[in-house]
Amino acid sequence: MTTPKVALVTGAGQGIGRGIALALAADGHDIVVADLEFQREKGLGVVAEIEALGRRAIFVSADVSKKADITAAVAAAEEQLGGFDVIVNNAGIAQVKPISDITEEDLNKIFQINVNSVVFGIQAASESFIRRSVKGRIISAASIAAIKGFPILGAYSASKFAVRGLTQVAAQELAPNGITVNAYGPGIVGTGMWELIDSELSKINGKPLGQNLKENVDSIALGRIETPEDVAGVVSFFASDRAQYVTGQVLLVDGGMLYN
Ligand SMILES: NC(=O)C1=CN([C@@H]2O[C@H](COP(=O)(O)OP(=O)(O)OC[C@H]3O[C@@H](n4cnc5c(N)ncnc54)[C@H](O)[C@@H]3O)[C@@H](O)[C@H]2O)C=CC1
Ligand SMILES: CC(=O)C(C)=O
C-alpha cells in the first residue's frame, strides 16, 4: 500500500492523543487534531507543534460520542488536508467506582464516549476509505483493562473489553477492502487520566495522593511509569507499511504488566 498521509487523532489536545499526533506527524503525516471545544487552546498548541515539525495540521472541535461530529472531522480531513488514511480513536474517559456504586448515567456516559465513539470512528473511516479506494488504518485505544478486569474500574474495563471486541469484528469485516483494524493497550501512563484515577482511589481507600499510582508503577517489570511517547511508538507501527499484515490485534504496551 502507499504510505498513509493524513491521520485523524481524537482526544489529541493532551496526553496520549497529543503524543500520537506528534509521532504520526514526525512519520510524515498531516494531522487532524480533534478534541472537545473546551480543549481548543490546547489543540491549537498541538497544531503549532506539528507545524514546527514541517507538517500541516488543523484543529477540529468534535465530541466523539456524537456520530455527526466524527463524520464531520473525517470530511474536514478530506476537504482541508486533501486526504484521509488513518483514524486513531483515542479519546476516552475513566470512572473510578466499585460496581455497587455505578449508576445508569455513569454507564451511558462511559459507553457513549469509550465505545460508541469507536463504532462511529470505524463507520466514518471505512466509508471514506472504501469510497476513495484507500487501504486505510483504523487504530483504537484499548488498555490492559481490555484484557483483565480491574477492580474499581468496572465500567471502564467493560468499555475497553468492548473496544477489543469491536477491533476483532471490524478487522474481519473490513479485511476484504484491505483496511486493517488494531488497538493499543497501554498500562499506567502519566497523564490527566491517571491523576484522576489516583485521586479517586485515594478517596475510596484512604491512601495518600500518589500512593495508588506508585503501587501500580511498582508492579511494572520495566520499573517506570509509561509515557505517551511509549504508546505512540505502537500507533506509529500500526500506521506504517511494516504493519500491513497485522489486523484484529490489541498490542499491549505496558512495560511488562500482563503477558499473553
Ligand atoms: N492514561 C492511562 O494510563 C491509560 C489510558 N488509556 C486510554 O488512552 C486514551 C487516552 O487517555 P489519556 O491521554 O491518558 O487521557 P487524558 O484524560 O489525558 O486525555 C483524554 C483526551 O480525550 C478528550 N476527550 C474526552 N472526552 C471526549 C469526547 N467526548 N470527545 C472528544 N474528546 C474527548 C479529552 O478532552 C482529552 O484531551 C483513553 O482512551 C484511555 O482510556 C488506556 C490505558 C491506560
Ligand atoms: C487508565 C487505564 O486504562 C488503566 C488500566 O489504568
PDB file of C-alpha atoms and ligand atoms in Angstrom:
ATOM      1  CA  MET A   1       0.000   0.000   0.000  1.00  0.00           C
ATOM      2  CA  THR A   2       1.018   3.623  -0.333  1.00  0.00           C
ATOM      3  CA  THR A   3       2.211   5.326   2.837  1.00  0.00           C
ATOM      4  CA  PRO A   4      -0.746   6.919   4.678  1.00  0.00           C
ATOM      5  CA  LYS A   5      -0.514  10.683   4.538  1.00  0.00           C
ATOM      6  CA  VAL A   6      -3.381  12.177   6.607  1.00  0.00           C
ATOM      7  CA  ALA A   7      -4.255  10.982  10.098  1.00  0.00           C
ATOM      8  CA  LEU A   8      -7.147  11.980  12.368  1.00  0.00           C
ATOM      9  CA  VAL A   9      -6.457  11.621  16.096  1.00  0.00           C
ATOM     10  CA  THR A  10      -9.279  12.094  18.613  1.00  0.00           C
ATOM     11  CA  GLY A  11      -8.592  13.397  22.104  1.00  0.00           C
ATOM     12  CA  ALA A  12      -5.375  14.880  20.692  1.00  0.00           C
ATOM     13  CA  GLY A  13      -5.360  18.053  22.801  1.00  0.00           C
ATOM     14  CA  GLN A  14      -3.365  16.415  25.594  1.00  0.00           C
ATOM     15  CA  GLY A  15      -1.944  13.197  26.983  1.00  0.00           C
ATOM     16  CA  ILE A  16      -1.610  10.098  24.825  1.00  0.00           C
ATOM     17  CA  GLY A  17      -3.502  11.659  21.906  1.00  0.00           C
ATOM     18  CA  ARG A  18      -1.072  14.565  21.737  1.00  0.00           C
ATOM     19  CA  GLY A  19       1.863  12.117  21.801  1.00  0.00           C
ATOM     20  CA  ILE A  20       0.322  10.088  18.977  1.00  0.00           C
ATOM     21  CA  ALA A  21      -0.392  13.184  16.863  1.00  0.00           C
ATOM     22  CA  LEU A  22       3.231  14.348  17.200  1.00  0.00           C
ATOM     23  CA  ALA A  23       4.642  10.887  16.434  1.00  0.00           C
ATOM     24  CA  LEU A  24       2.496  10.458  13.324  1.00  0.00           C
ATOM     25  CA  ALA A  25       3.494  13.961  12.206  1.00  0.00           C
ATOM     26  CA  ALA A  26       7.162  13.042  12.696  1.00  0.00           C
ATOM     27  CA  ASP A  27       6.460   9.991  10.489  1.00  0.00           C
ATOM     28  CA  GLY A  28       5.267  12.321   7.725  1.00  0.00           C
ATOM     29  CA  HIS A  29       1.517  12.532   8.244  1.00  0.00           C
ATOM     30  CA  ASP A  30      -0.567  15.689   8.173  1.00  0.00           C
ATOM     31  CA  ILE A  31      -2.858  15.644  11.179  1.00  0.00           C
ATOM     32  CA  VAL A  32      -6.420  16.472  12.188  1.00  0.00           C
ATOM     33  CA  VAL A  33      -6.221  17.258  15.908  1.00  0.00           C
ATOM     34  CA  ALA A  34      -9.743  16.520  17.178  1.00  0.00           C
ATOM     35  CA  ASP A  35     -10.929  17.255  20.706  1.00  0.00           C
ATOM     36  CA  LEU A  36     -13.763  18.838  22.667  1.00  0.00           C
ATOM     37  CA  GLU A  37     -14.373  22.567  22.148  1.00  0.00           C
ATOM     38  CA  PHE A  38     -13.115  23.387  25.666  1.00  0.00           C
ATOM     39  CA  GLN A  39      -9.735  21.932  24.617  1.00  0.00           C
ATOM     40  CA  ARG A  40      -9.416  24.266  21.587  1.00  0.00           C
ATOM     41  CA  GLU A  41      -6.488  26.230  23.049  1.00  0.00           C
ATOM     42  CA  LYS A  42      -4.510  23.082  23.878  1.00  0.00           C
ATOM     43  CA  GLY A  43      -5.448  21.604  20.494  1.00  0.00           C
ATOM     44  CA  LEU A  44      -4.153  24.680  18.690  1.00  0.00           C
ATOM     45  CA  GLY A  45      -0.933  24.305  20.688  1.00  0.00           C
ATOM     46  CA  VAL A  46      -0.588  20.775  19.303  1.00  0.00           C
ATOM     47  CA  VAL A  47      -1.305  22.108  15.794  1.00  0.00           C
ATOM     48  CA  ALA A  48       1.582  24.583  16.255  1.00  0.00           C
ATOM     49  CA  GLU A  49       3.902  21.785  17.459  1.00  0.00           C
ATOM     50  CA  ILE A  50       3.028  19.735  14.354  1.00  0.00           C
ATOM     51  CA  GLU A  51       3.607  22.703  12.051  1.00  0.00           C
ATOM     52  CA  ALA A  52       7.013  23.155  13.695  1.00  0.00           C
ATOM     53  CA  LEU A  53       7.764  19.599  12.510  1.00  0.00           C
ATOM     54  CA  GLY A  54       7.043  20.737   8.947  1.00  0.00           C
ATOM     55  CA  ARG A  55       3.626  19.058   8.591  1.00  0.00           C
ATOM     56  CA  ARG A  56       0.167  20.542   8.126  1.00  0.00           C
ATOM     57  CA  ALA A  57      -2.437  20.299  10.883  1.00  0.00           C
ATOM     58  CA  ILE A  58      -5.901  21.588  11.745  1.00  0.00           C
ATOM     59  CA  PHE A  59      -7.903  21.575  14.962  1.00  0.00           C
ATOM     60  CA  VAL A  60     -11.451  20.226  14.706  1.00  0.00           C
ATOM     61  CA  SER A  61     -13.884  20.570  17.587  1.00  0.00           C
ATOM     62  CA  ALA A  62     -15.553  17.168  17.940  1.00  0.00           C
ATOM     63  CA  ASP A  63     -17.394  15.267  20.645  1.00  0.00           C
ATOM     64  CA  VAL A  64     -16.661  11.637  19.805  1.00  0.00           C
ATOM     65  CA  SER A  65     -19.891  10.462  21.414  1.00  0.00           C
ATOM     66  CA  LYS A  66     -21.699  12.168  18.506  1.00  0.00           C
ATOM     67  CA  LYS A  67     -21.590  10.342  15.183  1.00  0.00           C
ATOM     68  CA  ALA A  68     -22.126  13.580  13.209  1.00  0.00           C
ATOM     69  CA  ASP A  69     -19.025  15.143  14.829  1.00  0.00           C
ATOM     70  CA  ILE A  70     -16.784  12.235  13.815  1.00  0.00           C
ATOM     71  CA  THR A  71     -18.193  12.206  10.278  1.00  0.00           C
ATOM     72  CA  ALA A  72     -17.544  15.970  10.063  1.00  0.00           C
ATOM     73  CA  ALA A  73     -13.960  15.526  11.288  1.00  0.00           C
ATOM     74  CA  VAL A  74     -13.316  12.944   8.556  1.00  0.00           C
ATOM     75  CA  ALA A  75     -14.821  15.326   5.988  1.00  0.00           C
ATOM     76  CA  ALA A  76     -12.507  18.083   7.292  1.00  0.00           C
ATOM     77  CA  ALA A  77      -9.502  15.811   6.716  1.00  0.00           C
ATOM     78  CA  GLU A  78     -10.552  15.153   3.128  1.00  0.00           C
ATOM     79  CA  GLU A  79     -11.502  18.748   2.344  1.00  0.00           C
ATOM     80  CA  GLN A  80      -8.840  20.730   4.236  1.00  0.00           C
ATOM     81  CA  LEU A  81      -5.861  18.354   4.193  1.00  0.00           C
ATOM     82  CA  GLY A  82      -6.650  16.647   0.887  1.00  0.00           C
ATOM     83  CA  GLY A  83      -6.905  13.058   2.055  1.00  0.00           C
ATOM     84  CA  PHE A  84      -7.609  10.664   4.877  1.00  0.00           C
ATOM     85  CA  ASP A  85      -5.657   7.482   5.576  1.00  0.00           C
ATOM     86  CA  VAL A  86      -5.547   6.774   9.319  1.00  0.00           C
ATOM     87  CA  ILE A  87      -8.021   7.235  12.166  1.00  0.00           C
ATOM     88  CA  VAL A  88      -6.898   6.935  15.780  1.00  0.00           C
ATOM     89  CA  ASN A  89      -9.943   6.519  18.034  1.00  0.00           C
ATOM     90  CA  ASN A  90      -8.043   7.660  21.109  1.00  0.00           C
ATOM     91  CA  ALA A  91     -10.433   9.847  23.152  1.00  0.00           C
ATOM     92  CA  GLY A  92     -11.720   8.216  26.299  1.00  0.00           C
ATOM     93  CA  ILE A  93     -12.629   8.756  29.931  1.00  0.00           C
ATOM     94  CA  ALA A  94     -12.155   6.777  33.133  1.00  0.00           C
ATOM     95  CA  GLN A  95     -14.561   6.224  36.027  1.00  0.00           C
ATOM     96  CA  VAL A  96     -13.395   5.030  39.423  1.00  0.00           C
ATOM     97  CA  LYS A  97     -16.205   3.274  41.334  1.00  0.00           C
ATOM     98  CA  PRO A  98     -16.980  -0.149  42.741  1.00  0.00           C
ATOM     99  CA  ILE A  99     -19.714  -1.930  40.754  1.00  0.00           C
ATOM    100  CA  SER A 100     -22.175  -1.375  43.623  1.00  0.00           C
ATOM    101  CA  ASP A 101     -21.984   2.424  43.047  1.00  0.00           C
ATOM    102  CA  ILE A 102     -22.127   2.574  39.237  1.00  0.00           C
ATOM    103  CA  THR A 103     -25.226   4.475  38.084  1.00  0.00           C
ATOM    104  CA  GLU A 104     -27.214   4.219  34.870  1.00  0.00           C
ATOM    105  CA  GLU A 105     -25.887   7.682  33.949  1.00  0.00           C
ATOM    106  CA  ASP A 106     -22.289   6.537  34.569  1.00  0.00           C
ATOM    107  CA  LEU A 107     -22.752   3.561  32.256  1.00  0.00           C
ATOM    108  CA  ASN A 108     -24.407   5.576  29.500  1.00  0.00           C
ATOM    109  CA  LYS A 109     -21.679   8.229  29.652  1.00  0.00           C
ATOM    110  CA  ILE A 110     -18.670   5.916  29.585  1.00  0.00           C
ATOM    111  CA  PHE A 111     -20.102   3.701  26.853  1.00  0.00           C
ATOM    112  CA  GLN A 112     -21.060   6.715  24.718  1.00  0.00           C
ATOM    113  CA  ILE A 113     -17.515   8.138  24.942  1.00  0.00           C
ATOM    114  CA  ASN A 114     -15.364   4.979  25.018  1.00  0.00           C
ATOM    115  CA  VAL A 115     -17.396   2.543  22.889  1.00  0.00           C
ATOM    116  CA  ASN A 116     -19.987   4.314  20.708  1.00  0.00           C
ATOM    117  CA  SER A 117     -17.150   6.591  19.549  1.00  0.00           C
ATOM    118  CA  VAL A 118     -15.169   3.599  18.293  1.00  0.00           C
ATOM    119  CA  VAL A 119     -18.173   2.304  16.321  1.00  0.00           C
ATOM    120  CA  PHE A 120     -18.683   5.792  14.833  1.00  0.00           C
ATOM    121  CA  GLY A 121     -14.960   6.105  14.043  1.00  0.00           C
ATOM    122  CA  ILE A 122     -14.905   2.728  12.305  1.00  0.00           C
ATOM    123  CA  GLN A 123     -18.039   3.628  10.336  1.00  0.00           C
ATOM    124  CA  ALA A 124     -16.870   7.091   9.254  1.00  0.00           C
ATOM    125  CA  ALA A 125     -13.337   5.962   8.403  1.00  0.00           C
ATOM    126  CA  SER A 126     -14.337   2.832   6.478  1.00  0.00           C
ATOM    127  CA  GLU A 127     -16.980   4.740   4.465  1.00  0.00           C
ATOM    128  CA  SER A 128     -14.309   7.248   3.395  1.00  0.00           C
ATOM    129  CA  PHE A 129     -11.638   4.599   2.727  1.00  0.00           C
ATOM    130  CA  ILE A 130     -13.951   2.403   0.629  1.00  0.00           C
ATOM    131  CA  ARG A 131     -15.402   5.356  -1.349  1.00  0.00           C
ATOM    132  CA  ARG A 132     -11.853   6.540  -2.197  1.00  0.00           C
ATOM    133  CA  SER A 133     -10.301   3.033  -2.577  1.00  0.00           C
ATOM    134  CA  VAL A 134      -7.835   3.708   0.267  1.00  0.00           C
ATOM    135  CA  LYS A 135      -6.392   0.770   2.202  1.00  0.00           C
ATOM    136  CA  GLY A 136      -6.584   2.756   5.390  1.00  0.00           C
ATOM    137  CA  ARG A 137      -5.763   2.078   9.009  1.00  0.00           C
ATOM    138  CA  ILE A 138      -8.175   2.112  11.959  1.00  0.00           C
ATOM    139  CA  ILE A 139      -6.455   2.207  15.350  1.00  0.00           C
ATOM    140  CA  SER A 140      -8.269   2.467  18.699  1.00  0.00           C
ATOM    141  CA  ALA A 141      -7.395   2.947  22.362  1.00  0.00           C
ATOM    142  CA  ALA A 142      -7.809  -0.241  24.360  1.00  0.00           C
ATOM    143  CA  SER A 143      -5.922  -0.791  27.637  1.00  0.00           C
ATOM    144  CA  ILE A 144      -4.556  -3.500  29.868  1.00  0.00           C
ATOM    145  CA  ALA A 145      -8.143  -3.229  31.177  1.00  0.00           C
ATOM    146  CA  ALA A 146      -9.293  -4.701  27.836  1.00  0.00           C
ATOM    147  CA  ILE A 147      -7.553  -7.978  28.724  1.00  0.00           C
ATOM    148  CA  LYS A 148      -8.050  -8.170  32.505  1.00  0.00           C
ATOM    149  CA  GLY A 149     -10.839  -6.603  34.548  1.00  0.00           C
ATOM    150  CA  PHE A 150      -9.516  -4.169  37.167  1.00  0.00           C
ATOM    151  CA  PRO A 151     -11.382  -3.712  40.491  1.00  0.00           C
ATOM    152  CA  ILE A 152     -12.947  -0.265  40.978  1.00  0.00           C
ATOM    153  CA  LEU A 153     -12.616   0.265  37.216  1.00  0.00           C
ATOM    154  CA  GLY A 154     -15.583  -1.963  36.305  1.00  0.00           C
ATOM    155  CA  ALA A 155     -17.405   0.224  33.797  1.00  0.00           C
ATOM    156  CA  TYR A 156     -14.066   1.334  32.327  1.00  0.00           C
ATOM    157  CA  SER A 157     -12.831  -2.261  31.984  1.00  0.00           C
ATOM    158  CA  ALA A 158     -16.118  -3.277  30.327  1.00  0.00           C
ATOM    159  CA  SER A 159     -15.804  -0.405  27.868  1.00  0.00           C
ATOM    160  CA  LYS A 160     -12.259  -1.435  26.932  1.00  0.00           C
ATOM    161  CA  PHE A 161     -13.235  -5.111  26.551  1.00  0.00           C
ATOM    162  CA  ALA A 162     -15.842  -3.777  24.088  1.00  0.00           C
ATOM    163  CA  VAL A 163     -13.151  -1.911  22.141  1.00  0.00           C
ATOM    164  CA  ARG A 164     -11.220  -5.179  21.842  1.00  0.00           C
ATOM    165  CA  GLY A 165     -14.332  -6.988  20.569  1.00  0.00           C
ATOM    166  CA  LEU A 166     -15.103  -4.274  18.036  1.00  0.00           C
ATOM    167  CA  THR A 167     -11.485  -4.351  16.828  1.00  0.00           C
ATOM    168  CA  GLN A 168     -11.689  -8.095  16.147  1.00  0.00           C
ATOM    169  CA  VAL A 169     -15.055  -7.818  14.369  1.00  0.00           C
ATOM    170  CA  ALA A 170     -14.158  -4.780  12.239  1.00  0.00           C
ATOM    171  CA  ALA A 171     -10.827  -6.364  11.257  1.00  0.00           C
ATOM    172  CA  GLN A 172     -12.686  -9.328   9.761  1.00  0.00           C
ATOM    173  CA  GLU A 173     -15.450  -7.272   8.129  1.00  0.00           C
ATOM    174  CA  LEU A 174     -13.068  -4.755   6.525  1.00  0.00           C
ATOM    175  CA  ALA A 175     -10.232  -7.107   5.515  1.00  0.00           C
ATOM    176  CA  PRO A 176     -11.744  -7.642   2.016  1.00  0.00           C
ATOM    177  CA  ASN A 177     -11.263  -3.897   1.452  1.00  0.00           C
ATOM    178  CA  GLY A 178      -7.609  -4.031   2.558  1.00  0.00           C
ATOM    179  CA  ILE A 179      -8.369  -1.969   5.676  1.00  0.00           C
ATOM    180  CA  THR A 180      -6.633  -3.026   8.890  1.00  0.00           C
ATOM    181  CA  VAL A 181      -8.111  -2.525  12.364  1.00  0.00           C
ATOM    182  CA  ASN A 182      -5.969  -2.724  15.502  1.00  0.00           C
ATOM    183  CA  ALA A 183      -5.812  -1.340  19.038  1.00  0.00           C
ATOM    184  CA  TYR A 184      -3.107  -0.339  21.509  1.00  0.00           C
ATOM    185  CA  GLY A 185      -3.193  -1.470  25.116  1.00  0.00           C
ATOM    186  CA  PRO A 186      -1.292   0.894  27.408  1.00  0.00           C
ATOM    187  CA  GLY A 187      -0.674   0.177  31.092  1.00  0.00           C
ATOM    188  CA  ILE A 188      -0.114   3.061  33.520  1.00  0.00           C
ATOM    189  CA  VAL A 189       0.548   6.238  31.567  1.00  0.00           C
ATOM    190  CA  GLY A 190       1.374   9.515  33.334  1.00  0.00           C
ATOM    191  CA  THR A 191      -1.494  11.669  32.033  1.00  0.00           C
ATOM    192  CA  GLY A 192      -4.518  13.522  33.398  1.00  0.00           C
ATOM    193  CA  MET A 193      -6.422  10.243  33.383  1.00  0.00           C
ATOM    194  CA  TRP A 194      -4.118   8.667  35.982  1.00  0.00           C
ATOM    195  CA  GLU A 195      -4.161  11.852  38.099  1.00  0.00           C
ATOM    196  CA  LEU A 196      -7.945  11.370  38.270  1.00  0.00           C
ATOM    197  CA  ILE A 197      -7.708   7.627  38.987  1.00  0.00           C
ATOM    198  CA  ASP A 198      -5.141   8.185  41.745  1.00  0.00           C
ATOM    199  CA  SER A 199      -7.165  10.906  43.482  1.00  0.00           C
ATOM    200  CA  GLU A 200     -10.453   8.965  43.210  1.00  0.00           C
ATOM    201  CA  LEU A 201      -8.805   5.785  44.541  1.00  0.00           C
ATOM    202  CA  SER A 202      -7.400   7.835  47.444  1.00  0.00           C
ATOM    203  CA  LYS A 203     -10.923   8.913  48.386  1.00  0.00           C
ATOM    204  CA  ILE A 204     -12.059   5.265  48.348  1.00  0.00           C
ATOM    205  CA  ASN A 205      -9.127   3.552  50.118  1.00  0.00           C
ATOM    206  CA  GLY A 206      -7.711   6.445  52.160  1.00  0.00           C
ATOM    207  CA  LYS A 207      -4.163   6.117  50.808  1.00  0.00           C
ATOM    208  CA  PRO A 208      -2.262   9.412  50.393  1.00  0.00           C
ATOM    209  CA  LEU A 209      -2.311  11.099  46.999  1.00  0.00           C
ATOM    210  CA  GLY A 210       0.228   9.457  44.700  1.00  0.00           C
ATOM    211  CA  GLN A 211       0.363   6.198  46.677  1.00  0.00           C
ATOM    212  CA  ASN A 212      -2.025   4.229  44.412  1.00  0.00           C
ATOM    213  CA  LEU A 213      -0.117   5.383  41.354  1.00  0.00           C
ATOM    214  CA  LYS A 214       3.208   4.429  42.980  1.00  0.00           C
ATOM    215  CA  GLU A 215       1.971   0.945  43.902  1.00  0.00           C
ATOM    216  CA  ASN A 216       0.783   0.344  40.344  1.00  0.00           C
ATOM    217  CA  VAL A 217       4.062   1.592  38.882  1.00  0.00           C
ATOM    218  CA  ASP A 218       5.963  -0.682  41.292  1.00  0.00           C
ATOM    219  CA  SER A 219       4.237  -3.647  39.592  1.00  0.00           C
ATOM    220  CA  ILE A 220       5.660  -2.758  36.143  1.00  0.00           C
ATOM    221  CA  ALA A 221       8.539  -5.053  35.115  1.00  0.00           C
ATOM    222  CA  LEU A 222      10.411  -2.253  33.330  1.00  0.00           C
ATOM    223  CA  GLY A 223      10.176  -0.258  36.555  1.00  0.00           C
ATOM    224  CA  ARG A 224       8.917   3.126  35.384  1.00  0.00           C
ATOM    225  CA  ILE A 225       5.692   4.877  34.509  1.00  0.00           C
ATOM    226  CA  GLU A 226       4.711   4.812  30.839  1.00  0.00           C
ATOM    227  CA  THR A 227       4.898   7.948  28.668  1.00  0.00           C
ATOM    228  CA  PRO A 228       2.629   8.999  25.795  1.00  0.00           C
ATOM    229  CA  GLU A 229       5.678   8.510  23.548  1.00  0.00           C
ATOM    230  CA  ASP A 230       5.867   4.832  24.595  1.00  0.00           C
ATOM    231  CA  VAL A 231       2.275   4.408  23.402  1.00  0.00           C
ATOM    232  CA  ALA A 232       2.802   6.471  20.267  1.00  0.00           C
ATOM    233  CA  GLY A 233       5.541   4.102  19.074  1.00  0.00           C
ATOM    234  CA  VAL A 234       3.000   1.297  18.763  1.00  0.00           C
ATOM    235  CA  VAL A 235       0.495   3.516  16.949  1.00  0.00           C
ATOM    236  CA  SER A 236       3.250   4.653  14.603  1.00  0.00           C
ATOM    237  CA  PHE A 237       3.943   0.986  13.833  1.00  0.00           C
ATOM    238  CA  PHE A 238       0.246   0.195  13.204  1.00  0.00           C
ATOM    239  CA  ALA A 239       0.028   3.174  10.809  1.00  0.00           C
ATOM    240  CA  SER A 240       3.180   2.160   8.914  1.00  0.00           C
ATOM    241  CA  ASP A 241       3.773  -0.092   5.930  1.00  0.00           C
ATOM    242  CA  ARG A 242       5.523  -2.509   8.313  1.00  0.00           C
ATOM    243  CA  ALA A 243       2.142  -3.382   9.848  1.00  0.00           C
ATOM    244  CA  GLN A 244       0.299  -4.184   6.633  1.00  0.00           C
ATOM    245  CA  TYR A 245      -0.167  -7.875   7.612  1.00  0.00           C
ATOM    246  CA  VAL A 246      -1.315  -7.129  11.192  1.00  0.00           C
ATOM    247  CA  THR A 247      -5.047  -6.850  11.879  1.00  0.00           C
ATOM    248  CA  GLY A 248      -7.537  -7.532  14.662  1.00  0.00           C
ATOM    249  CA  GLN A 249      -4.918  -7.211  17.407  1.00  0.00           C
ATOM    250  CA  VAL A 250      -4.664  -5.437  20.736  1.00  0.00           C
ATOM    251  CA  LEU A 251      -0.936  -4.824  21.208  1.00  0.00           C
ATOM    252  CA  LEU A 252      -0.107  -4.399  24.893  1.00  0.00           C
ATOM    253  CA  VAL A 253       2.390  -1.609  25.531  1.00  0.00           C
ATOM    254  CA  ASP A 254       2.575  -1.753  29.320  1.00  0.00           C
ATOM    255  CA  GLY A 255       6.242  -2.182  30.256  1.00  0.00           C
ATOM    256  CA  GLY A 256       5.525  -5.735  31.441  1.00  0.00           C
ATOM    257  CA  MET A 257       2.287  -5.884  33.434  1.00  0.00           C
ATOM    258  CA  LEU A 258       0.252  -8.527  31.568  1.00  0.00           C
ATOM    259  CA  TYR A 259       1.588 -11.336  29.394  1.00  0.00           C
ATOM    260  CA  ASN A 260      -0.105 -13.238  26.548  1.00  0.00           C
TER     261      ASN A 260
HETATM  262  N1  LIG B   1      -3.584   7.047  30.989  1.00  0.00           N
HETATM  263  C1  LIG B   1      -3.548   5.728  31.022  1.00  0.00           C
HETATM  264  O1  LIG B   1      -2.906   5.142  31.922  1.00  0.00           O
HETATM  265  C2  LIG B   1      -4.246   4.906  30.004  1.00  0.00           C
HETATM  266  C3  LIG B   1      -5.062   5.463  29.035  1.00  0.00           C
HETATM  267  N2  LIG B   1      -5.685   4.644  28.129  1.00  0.00           N
HETATM  268  C4  LIG B   1      -6.574   5.184  27.112  1.00  0.00           C
HETATM  269  O2  LIG B   1      -5.873   6.113  26.295  1.00  0.00           O
HETATM  270  C5  LIG B   1      -6.764   7.121  25.828  1.00  0.00           C
HETATM  271  C6  LIG B   1      -6.188   8.494  26.125  1.00  0.00           C
HETATM  272  O3  LIG B   1      -6.031   8.610  27.531  1.00  0.00           O
HETATM  273  P1  LIG B   1      -5.184   9.775  28.245  1.00  0.00           P
HETATM  274  O4  LIG B   1      -4.433  10.541  27.247  1.00  0.00           O
HETATM  275  O5  LIG B   1      -4.480   9.129  29.363  1.00  0.00           O
HETATM  276  O6  LIG B   1      -6.381  10.644  28.836  1.00  0.00           O
HETATM  277  P2  LIG B   1      -6.490  12.221  29.103  1.00  0.00           P
HETATM  278  O7  LIG B   1      -7.645  12.356  30.025  1.00  0.00           O
HETATM  279  O8  LIG B   1      -5.189  12.810  29.457  1.00  0.00           O
HETATM  280  O9  LIG B   1      -6.896  12.778  27.659  1.00  0.00           O
HETATM  281  C7  LIG B   1      -8.109  12.403  27.042  1.00  0.00           C
HETATM  282  C8  LIG B   1      -8.435  13.372  25.929  1.00  0.00           C
HETATM  283  O10 LIG B   1      -9.683  12.955  25.369  1.00  0.00           O
HETATM  284  C9  LIG B   1     -10.519  14.089  25.255  1.00  0.00           C
HETATM  285  N3  LIG B   1     -11.933  13.698  25.334  1.00  0.00           N
HETATM  286  C10 LIG B   1     -12.606  13.243  26.418  1.00  0.00           C
HETATM  287  N4  LIG B   1     -13.909  13.054  26.101  1.00  0.00           N
HETATM  288  C11 LIG B   1     -14.032  13.387  24.797  1.00  0.00           C
HETATM  289  C12 LIG B   1     -15.123  13.424  23.895  1.00  0.00           C
HETATM  290  N5  LIG B   1     -16.382  13.088  24.266  1.00  0.00           N
HETATM  291  N6  LIG B   1     -14.905  13.821  22.623  1.00  0.00           N
HETATM  292  C13 LIG B   1     -13.659  14.188  22.223  1.00  0.00           C
HETATM  293  N7  LIG B   1     -12.590  14.169  23.026  1.00  0.00           N
HETATM  294  C14 LIG B   1     -12.786  13.796  24.297  1.00  0.00           C
HETATM  295  C15 LIG B   1     -10.119  14.994  26.425  1.00  0.00           C
HETATM  296  O11 LIG B   1     -10.542  16.343  26.208  1.00  0.00           O
HETATM  297  C16 LIG B   1      -8.613  14.824  26.428  1.00  0.00           C
HETATM  298  O12 LIG B   1      -7.964  15.720  25.556  1.00  0.00           O
HETATM  299  C17 LIG B   1      -8.104   6.841  26.502  1.00  0.00           C
HETATM  300  O13 LIG B   1      -8.947   6.132  25.616  1.00  0.00           O
HETATM  301  C18 LIG B   1      -7.726   5.972  27.674  1.00  0.00           C
HETATM  302  O14 LIG B   1      -8.788   5.144  28.091  1.00  0.00           O
HETATM  303  C19 LIG B   1      -5.513   3.293  28.130  1.00  0.00           C
HETATM  304  C20 LIG B   1      -4.713   2.706  29.063  1.00  0.00           C
HETATM  305  C21 LIG B   1      -4.010   3.464  30.057  1.00  0.00           C
HETATM  306  C1  LIG B   2      -6.337   4.007  32.678  1.00  0.00           C
HETATM  307  C2  LIG B   2      -6.171   2.566  32.371  1.00  0.00           C
HETATM  308  O1  LIG B   2      -6.510   2.120  31.311  1.00  0.00           O
HETATM  309  C3  LIG B   2      -5.644   1.776  33.354  1.00  0.00           C
HETATM  310  C4  LIG B   2      -5.802   0.356  33.263  1.00  0.00           C
HETATM  311  O2  LIG B   2      -5.066   2.240  34.257  1.00  0.00           O
END
